[in-house]
mmCIF file of C-alpha atoms in Angstrom:
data_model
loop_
_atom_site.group_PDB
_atom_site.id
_atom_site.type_symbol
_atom_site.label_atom_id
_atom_site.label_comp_id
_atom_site.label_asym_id
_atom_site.label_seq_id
_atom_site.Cartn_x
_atom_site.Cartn_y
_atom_site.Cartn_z
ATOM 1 C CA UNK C 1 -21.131 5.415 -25.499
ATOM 2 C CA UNK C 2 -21.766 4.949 -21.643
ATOM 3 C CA UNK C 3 -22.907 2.085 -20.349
ATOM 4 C CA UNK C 4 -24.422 1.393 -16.603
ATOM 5 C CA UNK C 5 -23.047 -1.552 -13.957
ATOM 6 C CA UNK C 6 -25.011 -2.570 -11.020
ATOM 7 C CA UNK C 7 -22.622 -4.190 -8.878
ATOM 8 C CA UNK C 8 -23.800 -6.480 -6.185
ATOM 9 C CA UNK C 9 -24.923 -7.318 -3.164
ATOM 10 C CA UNK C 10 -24.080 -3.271 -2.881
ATOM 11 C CA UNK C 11 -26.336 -2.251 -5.753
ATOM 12 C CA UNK C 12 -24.001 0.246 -6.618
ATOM 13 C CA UNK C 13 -24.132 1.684 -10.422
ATOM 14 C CA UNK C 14 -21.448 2.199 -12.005
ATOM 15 C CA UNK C 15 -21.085 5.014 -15.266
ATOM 16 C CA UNK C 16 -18.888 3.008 -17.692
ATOM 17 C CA UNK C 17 -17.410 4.955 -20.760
ATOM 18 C CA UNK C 18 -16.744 2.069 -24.154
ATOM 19 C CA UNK C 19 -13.399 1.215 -23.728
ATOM 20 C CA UNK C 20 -12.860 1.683 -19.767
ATOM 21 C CA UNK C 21 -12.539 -1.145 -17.768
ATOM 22 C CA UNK C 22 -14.971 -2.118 -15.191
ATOM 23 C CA UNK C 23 -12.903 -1.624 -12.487
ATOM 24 C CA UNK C 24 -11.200 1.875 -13.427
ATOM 25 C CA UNK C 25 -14.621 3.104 -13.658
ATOM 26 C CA UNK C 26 -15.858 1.496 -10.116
ATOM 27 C CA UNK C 27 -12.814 2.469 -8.218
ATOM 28 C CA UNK C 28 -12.684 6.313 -10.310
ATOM 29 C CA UNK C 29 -16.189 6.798 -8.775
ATOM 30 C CA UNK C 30 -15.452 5.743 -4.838
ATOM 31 C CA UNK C 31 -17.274 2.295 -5.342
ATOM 32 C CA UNK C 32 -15.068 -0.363 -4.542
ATOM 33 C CA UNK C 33 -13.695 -3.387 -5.974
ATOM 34 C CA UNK C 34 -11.299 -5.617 -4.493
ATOM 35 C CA UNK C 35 -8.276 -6.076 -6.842
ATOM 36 C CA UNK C 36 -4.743 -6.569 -6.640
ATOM 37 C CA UNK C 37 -2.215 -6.804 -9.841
ATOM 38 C CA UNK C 38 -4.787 -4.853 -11.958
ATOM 39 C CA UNK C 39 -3.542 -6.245 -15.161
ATOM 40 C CA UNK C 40 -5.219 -9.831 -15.191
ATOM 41 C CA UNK C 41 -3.044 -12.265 -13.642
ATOM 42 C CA UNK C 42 -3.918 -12.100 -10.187
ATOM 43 C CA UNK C 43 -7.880 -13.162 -10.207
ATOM 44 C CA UNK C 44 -8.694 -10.860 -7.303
ATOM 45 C CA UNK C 45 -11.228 -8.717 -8.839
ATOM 46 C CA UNK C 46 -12.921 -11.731 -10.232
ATOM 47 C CA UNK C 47 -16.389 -11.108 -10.801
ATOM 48 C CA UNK C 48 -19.638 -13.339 -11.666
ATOM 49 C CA UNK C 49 -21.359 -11.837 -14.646
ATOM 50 C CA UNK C 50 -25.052 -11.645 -13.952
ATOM 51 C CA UNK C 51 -26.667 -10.038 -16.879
ATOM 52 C CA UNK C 52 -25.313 -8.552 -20.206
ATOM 53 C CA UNK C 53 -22.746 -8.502 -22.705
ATOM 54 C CA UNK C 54 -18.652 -7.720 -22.204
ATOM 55 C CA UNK C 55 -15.331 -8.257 -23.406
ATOM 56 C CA UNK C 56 -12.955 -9.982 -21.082
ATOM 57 C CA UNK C 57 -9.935 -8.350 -22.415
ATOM 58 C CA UNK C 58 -6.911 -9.738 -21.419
ATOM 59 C CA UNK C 59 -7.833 -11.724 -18.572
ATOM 60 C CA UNK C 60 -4.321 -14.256 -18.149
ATOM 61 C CA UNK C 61 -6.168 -17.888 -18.798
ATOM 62 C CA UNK C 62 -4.658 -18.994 -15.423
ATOM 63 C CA UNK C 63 -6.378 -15.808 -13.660
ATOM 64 C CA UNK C 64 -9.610 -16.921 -15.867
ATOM 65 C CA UNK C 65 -10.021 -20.800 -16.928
ATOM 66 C CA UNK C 66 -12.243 -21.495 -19.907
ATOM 67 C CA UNK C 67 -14.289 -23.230 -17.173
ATOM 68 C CA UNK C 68 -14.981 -20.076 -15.201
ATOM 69 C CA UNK C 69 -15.431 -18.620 -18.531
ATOM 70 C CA UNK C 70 -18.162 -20.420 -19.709
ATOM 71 C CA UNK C 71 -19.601 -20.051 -16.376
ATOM 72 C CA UNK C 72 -19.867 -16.157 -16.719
ATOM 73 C CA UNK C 73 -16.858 -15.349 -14.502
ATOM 74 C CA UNK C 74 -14.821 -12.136 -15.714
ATOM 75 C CA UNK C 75 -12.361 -10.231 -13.799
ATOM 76 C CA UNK C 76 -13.045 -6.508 -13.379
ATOM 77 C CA UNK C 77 -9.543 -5.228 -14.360
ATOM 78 C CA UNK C 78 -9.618 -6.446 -17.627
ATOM 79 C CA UNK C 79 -13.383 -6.491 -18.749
ATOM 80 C CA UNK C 80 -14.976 -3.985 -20.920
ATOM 81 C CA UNK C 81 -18.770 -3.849 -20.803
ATOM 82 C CA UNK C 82 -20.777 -3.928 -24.583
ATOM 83 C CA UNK C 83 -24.152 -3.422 -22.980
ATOM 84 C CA UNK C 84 -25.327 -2.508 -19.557
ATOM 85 C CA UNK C 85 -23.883 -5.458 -17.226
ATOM 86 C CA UNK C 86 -25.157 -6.683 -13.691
ATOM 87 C CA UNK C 87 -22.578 -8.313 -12.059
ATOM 88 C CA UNK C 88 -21.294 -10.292 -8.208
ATOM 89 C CA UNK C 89 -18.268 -9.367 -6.548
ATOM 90 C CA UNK C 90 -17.413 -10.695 -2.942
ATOM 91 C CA UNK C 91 -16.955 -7.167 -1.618
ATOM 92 C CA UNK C 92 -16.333 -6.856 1.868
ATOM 93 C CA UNK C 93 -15.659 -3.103 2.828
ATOM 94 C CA UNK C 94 -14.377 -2.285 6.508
ATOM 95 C CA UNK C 95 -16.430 0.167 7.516
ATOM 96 C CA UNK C 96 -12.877 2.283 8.137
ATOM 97 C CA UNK C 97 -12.756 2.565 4.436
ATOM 98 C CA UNK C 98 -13.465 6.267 3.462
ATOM 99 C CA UNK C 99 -13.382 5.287 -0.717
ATOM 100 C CA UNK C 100 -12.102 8.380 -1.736
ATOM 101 C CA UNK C 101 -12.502 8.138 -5.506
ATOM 102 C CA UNK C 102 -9.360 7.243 -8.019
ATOM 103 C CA UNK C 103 -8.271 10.727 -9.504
ATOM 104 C CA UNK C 104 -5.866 11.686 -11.917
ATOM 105 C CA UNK C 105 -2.498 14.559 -11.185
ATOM 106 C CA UNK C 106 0.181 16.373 -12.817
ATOM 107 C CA UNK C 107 2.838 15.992 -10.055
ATOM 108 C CA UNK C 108 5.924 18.296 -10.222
ATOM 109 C CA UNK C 109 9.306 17.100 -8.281
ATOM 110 C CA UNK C 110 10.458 19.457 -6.017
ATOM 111 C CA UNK C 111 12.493 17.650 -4.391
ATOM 112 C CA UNK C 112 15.082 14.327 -4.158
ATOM 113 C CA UNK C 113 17.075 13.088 -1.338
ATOM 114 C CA UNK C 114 19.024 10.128 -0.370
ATOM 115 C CA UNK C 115 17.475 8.891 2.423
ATOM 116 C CA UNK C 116 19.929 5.671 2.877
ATOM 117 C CA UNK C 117 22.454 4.202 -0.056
ATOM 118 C CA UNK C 118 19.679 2.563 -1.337
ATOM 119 C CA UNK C 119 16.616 4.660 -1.112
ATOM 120 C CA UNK C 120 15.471 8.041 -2.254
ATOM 121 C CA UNK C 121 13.077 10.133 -0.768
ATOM 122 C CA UNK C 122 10.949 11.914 -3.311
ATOM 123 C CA UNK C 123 8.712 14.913 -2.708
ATOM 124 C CA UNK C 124 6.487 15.804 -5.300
ATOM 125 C CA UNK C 125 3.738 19.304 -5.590
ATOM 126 C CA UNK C 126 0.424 18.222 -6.769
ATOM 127 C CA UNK C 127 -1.805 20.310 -9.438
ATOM 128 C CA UNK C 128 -4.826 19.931 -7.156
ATOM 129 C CA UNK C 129 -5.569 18.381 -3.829
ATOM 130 C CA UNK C 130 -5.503 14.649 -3.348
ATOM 131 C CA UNK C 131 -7.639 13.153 -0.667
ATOM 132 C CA UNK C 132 -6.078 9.741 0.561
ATOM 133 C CA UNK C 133 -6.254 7.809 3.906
ATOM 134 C CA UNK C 134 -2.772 7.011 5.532
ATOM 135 C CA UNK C 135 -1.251 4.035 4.410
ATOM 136 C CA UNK C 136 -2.835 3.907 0.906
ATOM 137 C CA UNK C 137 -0.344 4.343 -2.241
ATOM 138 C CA UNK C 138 -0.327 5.684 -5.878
ATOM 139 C CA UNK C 139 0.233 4.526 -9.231
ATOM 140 C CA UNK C 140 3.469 6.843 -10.409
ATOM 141 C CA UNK C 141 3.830 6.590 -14.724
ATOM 142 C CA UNK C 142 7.644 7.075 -15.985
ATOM 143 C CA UNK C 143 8.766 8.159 -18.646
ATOM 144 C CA UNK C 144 10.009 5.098 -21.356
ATOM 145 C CA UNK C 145 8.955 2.663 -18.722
ATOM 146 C CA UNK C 146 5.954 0.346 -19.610
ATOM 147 C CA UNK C 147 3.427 0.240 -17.100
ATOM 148 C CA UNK C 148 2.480 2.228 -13.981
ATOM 149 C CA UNK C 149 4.264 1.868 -10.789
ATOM 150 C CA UNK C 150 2.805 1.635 -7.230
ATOM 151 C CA UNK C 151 4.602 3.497 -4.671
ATOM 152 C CA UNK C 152 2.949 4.231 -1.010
ATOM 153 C CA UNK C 153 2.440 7.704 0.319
ATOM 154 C CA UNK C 154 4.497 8.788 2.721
ATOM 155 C CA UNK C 155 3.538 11.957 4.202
ATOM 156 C CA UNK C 156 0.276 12.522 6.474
ATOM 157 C CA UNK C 157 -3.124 13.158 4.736
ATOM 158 C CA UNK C 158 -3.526 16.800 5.817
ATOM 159 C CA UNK C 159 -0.716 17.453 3.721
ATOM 160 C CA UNK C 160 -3.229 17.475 0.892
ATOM 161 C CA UNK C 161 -1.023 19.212 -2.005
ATOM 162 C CA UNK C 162 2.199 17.326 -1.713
ATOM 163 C CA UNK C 163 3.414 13.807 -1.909
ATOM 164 C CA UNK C 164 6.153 12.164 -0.025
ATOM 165 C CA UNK C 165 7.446 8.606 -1.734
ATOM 166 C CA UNK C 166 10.764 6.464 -0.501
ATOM 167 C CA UNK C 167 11.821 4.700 -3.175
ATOM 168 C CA UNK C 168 14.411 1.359 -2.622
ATOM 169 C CA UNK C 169 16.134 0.735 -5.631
ATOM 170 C CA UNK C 170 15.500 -2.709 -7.276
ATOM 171 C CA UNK C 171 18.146 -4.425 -9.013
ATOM 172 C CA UNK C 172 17.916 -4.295 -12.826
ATOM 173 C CA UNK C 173 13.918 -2.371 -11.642
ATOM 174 C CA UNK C 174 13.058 0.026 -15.034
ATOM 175 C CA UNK C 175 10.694 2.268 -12.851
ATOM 176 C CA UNK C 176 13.296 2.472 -9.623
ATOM 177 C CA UNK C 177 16.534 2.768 -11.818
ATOM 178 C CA UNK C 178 14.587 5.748 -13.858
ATOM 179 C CA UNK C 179 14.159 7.240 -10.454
ATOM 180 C CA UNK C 180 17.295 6.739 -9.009
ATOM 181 C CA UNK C 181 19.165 7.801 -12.167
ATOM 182 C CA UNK C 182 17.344 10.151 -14.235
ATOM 183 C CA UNK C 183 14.516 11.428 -12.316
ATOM 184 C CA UNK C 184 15.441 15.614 -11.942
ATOM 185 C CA UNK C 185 13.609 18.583 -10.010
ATOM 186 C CA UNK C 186 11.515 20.459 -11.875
ATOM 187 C CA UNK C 187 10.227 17.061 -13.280
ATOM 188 C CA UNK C 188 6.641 17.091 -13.736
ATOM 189 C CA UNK C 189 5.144 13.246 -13.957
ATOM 190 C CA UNK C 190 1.489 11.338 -13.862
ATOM 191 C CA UNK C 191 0.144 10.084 -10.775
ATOM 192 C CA UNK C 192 -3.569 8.223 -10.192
ATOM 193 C CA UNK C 193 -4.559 7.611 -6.879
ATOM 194 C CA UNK C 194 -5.716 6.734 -4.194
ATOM 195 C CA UNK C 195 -5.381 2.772 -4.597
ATOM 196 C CA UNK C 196 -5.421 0.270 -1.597
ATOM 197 C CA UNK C 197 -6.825 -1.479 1.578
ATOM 198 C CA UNK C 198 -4.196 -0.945 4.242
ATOM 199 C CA UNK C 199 -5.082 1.761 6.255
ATOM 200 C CA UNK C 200 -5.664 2.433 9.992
ATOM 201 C CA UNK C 201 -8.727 0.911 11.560
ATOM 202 C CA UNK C 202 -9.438 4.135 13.460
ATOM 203 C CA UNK C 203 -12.766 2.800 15.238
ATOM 204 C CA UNK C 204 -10.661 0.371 16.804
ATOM 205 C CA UNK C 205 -9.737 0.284 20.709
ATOM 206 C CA UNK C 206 -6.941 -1.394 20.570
ATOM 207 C CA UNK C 207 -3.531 -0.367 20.526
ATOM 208 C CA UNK C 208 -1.515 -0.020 17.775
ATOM 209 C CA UNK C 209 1.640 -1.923 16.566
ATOM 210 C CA UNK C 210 3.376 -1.204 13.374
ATOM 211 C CA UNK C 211 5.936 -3.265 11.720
ATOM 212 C CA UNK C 212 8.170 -1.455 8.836
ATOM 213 C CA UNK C 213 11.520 -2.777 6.875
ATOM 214 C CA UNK C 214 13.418 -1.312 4.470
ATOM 215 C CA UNK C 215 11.345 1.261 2.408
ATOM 216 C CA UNK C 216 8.140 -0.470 3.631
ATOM 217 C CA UNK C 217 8.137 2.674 5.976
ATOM 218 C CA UNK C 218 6.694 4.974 4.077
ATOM 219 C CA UNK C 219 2.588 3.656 4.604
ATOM 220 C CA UNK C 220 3.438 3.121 8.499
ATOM 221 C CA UNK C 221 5.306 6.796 8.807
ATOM 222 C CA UNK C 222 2.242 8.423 7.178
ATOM 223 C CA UNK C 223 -0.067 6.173 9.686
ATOM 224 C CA UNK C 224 1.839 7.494 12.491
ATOM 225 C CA UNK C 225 2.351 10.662 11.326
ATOM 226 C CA UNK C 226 -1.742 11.233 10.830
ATOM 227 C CA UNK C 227 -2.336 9.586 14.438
ATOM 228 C CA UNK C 228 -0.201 11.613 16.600
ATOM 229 C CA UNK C 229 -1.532 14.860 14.520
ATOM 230 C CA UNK C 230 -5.195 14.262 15.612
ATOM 231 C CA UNK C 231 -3.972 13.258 18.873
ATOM 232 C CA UNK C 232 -5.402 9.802 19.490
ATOM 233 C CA UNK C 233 -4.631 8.147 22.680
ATOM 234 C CA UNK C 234 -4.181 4.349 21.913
ATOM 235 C CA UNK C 235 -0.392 3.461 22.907
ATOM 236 C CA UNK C 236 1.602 3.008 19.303
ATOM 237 C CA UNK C 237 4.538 1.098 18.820
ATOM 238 C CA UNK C 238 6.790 1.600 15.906
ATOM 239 C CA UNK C 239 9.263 -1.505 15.093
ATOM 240 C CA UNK C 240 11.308 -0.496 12.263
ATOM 241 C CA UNK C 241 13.950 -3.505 10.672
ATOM 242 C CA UNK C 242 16.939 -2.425 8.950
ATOM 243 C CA UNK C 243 20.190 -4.042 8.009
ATOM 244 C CA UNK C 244 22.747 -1.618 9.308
ATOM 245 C CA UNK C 245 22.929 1.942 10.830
ATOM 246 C CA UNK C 246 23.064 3.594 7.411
ATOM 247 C CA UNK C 247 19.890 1.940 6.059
ATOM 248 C CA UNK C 248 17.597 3.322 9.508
ATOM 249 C CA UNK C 249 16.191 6.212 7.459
ATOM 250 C CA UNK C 250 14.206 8.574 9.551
ATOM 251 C CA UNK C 251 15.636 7.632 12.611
ATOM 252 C CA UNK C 252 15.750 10.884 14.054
ATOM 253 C CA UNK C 253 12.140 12.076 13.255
ATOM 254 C CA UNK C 254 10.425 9.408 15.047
ATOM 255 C CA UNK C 255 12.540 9.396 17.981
ATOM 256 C CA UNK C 256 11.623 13.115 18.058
ATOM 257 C CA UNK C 257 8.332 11.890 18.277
ATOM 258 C CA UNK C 258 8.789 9.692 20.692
ATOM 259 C CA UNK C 259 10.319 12.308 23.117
ATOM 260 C CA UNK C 260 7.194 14.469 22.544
ATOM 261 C CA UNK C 261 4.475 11.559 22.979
ATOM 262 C CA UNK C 262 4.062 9.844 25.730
ATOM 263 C CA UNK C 263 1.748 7.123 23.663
ATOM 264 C CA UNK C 264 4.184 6.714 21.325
ATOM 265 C CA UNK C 265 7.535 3.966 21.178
ATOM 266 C CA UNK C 266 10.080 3.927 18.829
ATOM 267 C CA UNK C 267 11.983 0.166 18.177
ATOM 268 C CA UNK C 268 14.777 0.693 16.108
ATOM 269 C CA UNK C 269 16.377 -3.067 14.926
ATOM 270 C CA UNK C 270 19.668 -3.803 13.165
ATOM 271 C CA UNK C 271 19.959 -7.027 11.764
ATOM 272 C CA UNK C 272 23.785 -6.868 10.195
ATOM 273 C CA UNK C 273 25.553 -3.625 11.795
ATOM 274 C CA UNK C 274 28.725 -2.896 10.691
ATOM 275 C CA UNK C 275 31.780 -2.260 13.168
ATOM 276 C CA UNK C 276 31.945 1.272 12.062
ATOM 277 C CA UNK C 277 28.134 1.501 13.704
ATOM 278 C CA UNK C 278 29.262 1.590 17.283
ATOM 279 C CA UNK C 279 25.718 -0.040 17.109
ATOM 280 C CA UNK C 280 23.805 0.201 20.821
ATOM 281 C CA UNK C 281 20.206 -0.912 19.974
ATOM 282 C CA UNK C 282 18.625 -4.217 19.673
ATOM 283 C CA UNK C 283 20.506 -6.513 17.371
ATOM 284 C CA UNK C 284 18.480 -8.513 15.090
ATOM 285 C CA UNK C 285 15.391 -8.778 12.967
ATOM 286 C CA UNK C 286 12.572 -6.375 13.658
ATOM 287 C CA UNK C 287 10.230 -9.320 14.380
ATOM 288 C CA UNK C 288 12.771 -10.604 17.071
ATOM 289 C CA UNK C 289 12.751 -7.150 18.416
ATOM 290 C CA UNK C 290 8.997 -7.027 18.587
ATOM 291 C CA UNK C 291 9.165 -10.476 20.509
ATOM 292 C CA UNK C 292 11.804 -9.009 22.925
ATOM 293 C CA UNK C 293 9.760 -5.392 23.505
ATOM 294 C CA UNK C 294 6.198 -7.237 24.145
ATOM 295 C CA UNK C 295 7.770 -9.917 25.810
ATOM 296 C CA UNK C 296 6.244 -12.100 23.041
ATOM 297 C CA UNK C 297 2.790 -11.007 24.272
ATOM 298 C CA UNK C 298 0.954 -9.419 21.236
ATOM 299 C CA UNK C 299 -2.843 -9.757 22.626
ATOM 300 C CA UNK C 300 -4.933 -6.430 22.931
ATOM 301 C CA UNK C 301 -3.311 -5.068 19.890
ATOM 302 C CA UNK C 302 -3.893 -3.990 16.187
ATOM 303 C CA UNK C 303 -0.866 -4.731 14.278
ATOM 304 C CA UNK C 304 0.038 -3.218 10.828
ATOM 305 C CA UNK C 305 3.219 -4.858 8.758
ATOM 306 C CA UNK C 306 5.018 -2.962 5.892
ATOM 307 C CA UNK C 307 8.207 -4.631 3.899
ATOM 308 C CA UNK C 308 9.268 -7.381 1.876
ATOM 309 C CA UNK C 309 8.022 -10.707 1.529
ATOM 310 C CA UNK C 310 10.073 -12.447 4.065
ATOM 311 C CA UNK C 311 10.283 -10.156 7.142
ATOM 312 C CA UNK C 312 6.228 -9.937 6.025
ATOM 313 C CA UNK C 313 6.144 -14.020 6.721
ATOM 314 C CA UNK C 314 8.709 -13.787 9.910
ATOM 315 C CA UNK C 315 6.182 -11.056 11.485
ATOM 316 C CA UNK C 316 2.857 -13.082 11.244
ATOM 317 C CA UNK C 317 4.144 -16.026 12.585
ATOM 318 C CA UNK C 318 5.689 -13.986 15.455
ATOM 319 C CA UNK C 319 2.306 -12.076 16.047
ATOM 320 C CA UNK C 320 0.219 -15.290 15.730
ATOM 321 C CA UNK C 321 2.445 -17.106 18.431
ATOM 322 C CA UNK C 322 1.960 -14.138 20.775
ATOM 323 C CA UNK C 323 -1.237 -14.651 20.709
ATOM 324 C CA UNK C 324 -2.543 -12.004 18.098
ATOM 325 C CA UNK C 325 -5.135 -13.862 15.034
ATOM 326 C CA UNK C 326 -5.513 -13.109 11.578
ATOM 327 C CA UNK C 327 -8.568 -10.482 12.218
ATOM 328 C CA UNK C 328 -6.173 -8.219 14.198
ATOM 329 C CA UNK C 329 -3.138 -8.460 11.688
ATOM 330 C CA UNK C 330 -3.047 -6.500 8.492
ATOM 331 C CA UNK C 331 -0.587 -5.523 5.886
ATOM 332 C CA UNK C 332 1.355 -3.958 2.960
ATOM 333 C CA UNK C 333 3.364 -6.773 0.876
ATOM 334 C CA UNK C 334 4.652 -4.937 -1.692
ATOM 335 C CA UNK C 335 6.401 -7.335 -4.825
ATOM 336 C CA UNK C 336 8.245 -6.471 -7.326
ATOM 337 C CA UNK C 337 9.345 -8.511 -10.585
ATOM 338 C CA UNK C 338 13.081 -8.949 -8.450
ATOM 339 C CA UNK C 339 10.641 -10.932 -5.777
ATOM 340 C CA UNK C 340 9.190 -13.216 -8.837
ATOM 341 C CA UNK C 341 5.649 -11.549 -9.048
ATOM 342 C CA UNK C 342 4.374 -12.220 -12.422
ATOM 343 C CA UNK C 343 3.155 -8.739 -14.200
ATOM 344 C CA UNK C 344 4.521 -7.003 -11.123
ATOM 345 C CA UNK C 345 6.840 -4.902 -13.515
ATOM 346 C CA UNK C 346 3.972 -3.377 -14.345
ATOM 347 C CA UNK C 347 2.674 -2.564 -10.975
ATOM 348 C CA UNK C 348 2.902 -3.456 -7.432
ATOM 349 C CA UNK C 349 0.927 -5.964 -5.812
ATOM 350 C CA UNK C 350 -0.317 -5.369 -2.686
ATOM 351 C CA UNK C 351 -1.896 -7.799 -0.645
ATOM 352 C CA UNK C 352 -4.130 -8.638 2.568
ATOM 353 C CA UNK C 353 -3.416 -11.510 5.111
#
């Protein structure tokens, strides 16, 4: 049984098979949806129901009140049409939004490396090409581990057939532990993608800041990666935050890069460096060192922010007090069930300022 979903203001239609969430379906055919947790708890994807019949699934009743219910409200992740539906989403597409469609891979490992003590770098060979823009990520399933994890790409989007993940493990994590412990080459897993809205806003004019800590590199390496390849000429400023010399994964790629474009600055920050570091960089967090480079002057610029919760926080408030506003800022906060998102062990949350 299929059933149709015109989704507006867009007046999209979407093919729905019985069984498949709204959502799936929407995002599986390049039509998109905003959502977040994708499991019902969030209430980003929630949707008014305009005509027809569904089942709301899941839906968390503090994502979905009995209120909102009565009033026809469902959220997209969870809902399951029974007839053909019309429904309302607040969908607000930049117009740097490509919408590749979701698809589904058989993803070989190929190979595994310890990129710092605490985070692997894992390259994977893809059955068939997957179309993505940099700084988007994919939903990785594990074996004996409930739930898909979200992991962002890593490598640049010409390199169509492969896929490049750093992976930080999380204490007591299922999905990061398998990885770290068990994962092998040769190791052939599921992958669905591409998911997410952080990406670079190419029609842009203004230069470029990026913001990374910990493994919260991987979205802005691919970003810079892609940039430099198709040689735009906006000046771009990497900042990336670490905690001590043997944590700055990558180092010596982007300084590499650095030496070869003249647009482009690498900021390397250590925050704790041990003695042993003979540490000669800035000392610090990586938002102090983006006050110190700009001279706290962050006007003119685009600025993209990658990494846990707090240096997330730290960053906007620096940005914002230099004199850069919310329509200029945009990032990656990726939680995890260690950071106290609820449902996040089943997959990451990403979200926008």
């Amino acid at each position: 049984m299929m059933y149709e979903v015109t989704v507006e203001p867009t007046g999209d239609v979407v093919e729905v098979e019985e069984g498949q969430t709204i959502l799936d379906a929407a995002l599986r055919q390049g039509v998109w949806l905003p959502f977040a947790c994708g499991h019902g708890t969030c209430a980003t994807c929630k949707c008014q129901l305009v005509e027809g019949d569904v089942d709301l699934g899941n839906a968390s009743p503090f994502a979905l009140m009995d209120m909102e219910r009565d009033e026809g409200k469902i959220l997209a992740c969870c809902a399951t049409p029974e007839s053909d539906l019309v429904i309302e989403a607040d969908i607000d597409v930049d117009p740097d939004f490509l919408g590749y469609p979701i698809e589904d891979f058989r993803a070989t490992v190929v190979a595994i490396d310890d990129l710092s003590p605490t985070i692997k770098g894992v390259r994977f060979e893809l059955d068939h090409p997957i179309q993505f823009q940099a700084g988007q990520y994919i939903n990785l399933q594990l074996p004996g581990v409930e739930g898909a994890r979200a992991f962002s790409i890593a490598n640049k989007p010409s390199n169509n057939t492969v896929l490049e993940l750093h992976v930080r493990r999380v204490p007591e994590g299922a999905g990061t532990g398998y990885i770290h412990d068990t994962l092998q080459v040769g190791d052939t897993l599921d992958v669905s993608g591409p998911y997410g809205q952080f990406f670079t806003r190419k029609s842009a004019p203004e230069d470029l800041i990026f913001i990374a800590g910990g493994s919260g590199l991987s979205s802005p390496q691919s970003m810079v990666l892609e940039l430099l390849e198709e040689g735009d000429s906006r000046n771009i400023t990497l900042l990336q935050g670490a905690r001590n010399l043997g944590e700055l994964y990558n180092r010596e790629l982007f300084e590499q890069l650095a030496a070869q474009h003249a647009n482009f600055s690498y900021v390397p920050a250590l925050d704790n460096p041990l003695p042993d570091d003979e540490w000669g960089g800035f000392t610090g967090y990586v938002h102090e060192a983006a006050i110190a480079h700009f001279d706290g002057k962050f006007n003119g610029h685009k600025a993209y922010l990658c990494g846990p919760p707090p240096m997330i926080d730290a960053a906007i408030t620096a940005l914002m007090q230099g004199r850069l506003f919310e329509r200029d800022i945009y990032m990656e906060r990726f939680l995890t069930a260690a950071d106290g998102a609820e449902g996040a062990a089943k997959s990451g949350l990403f979200k926008k300022i």
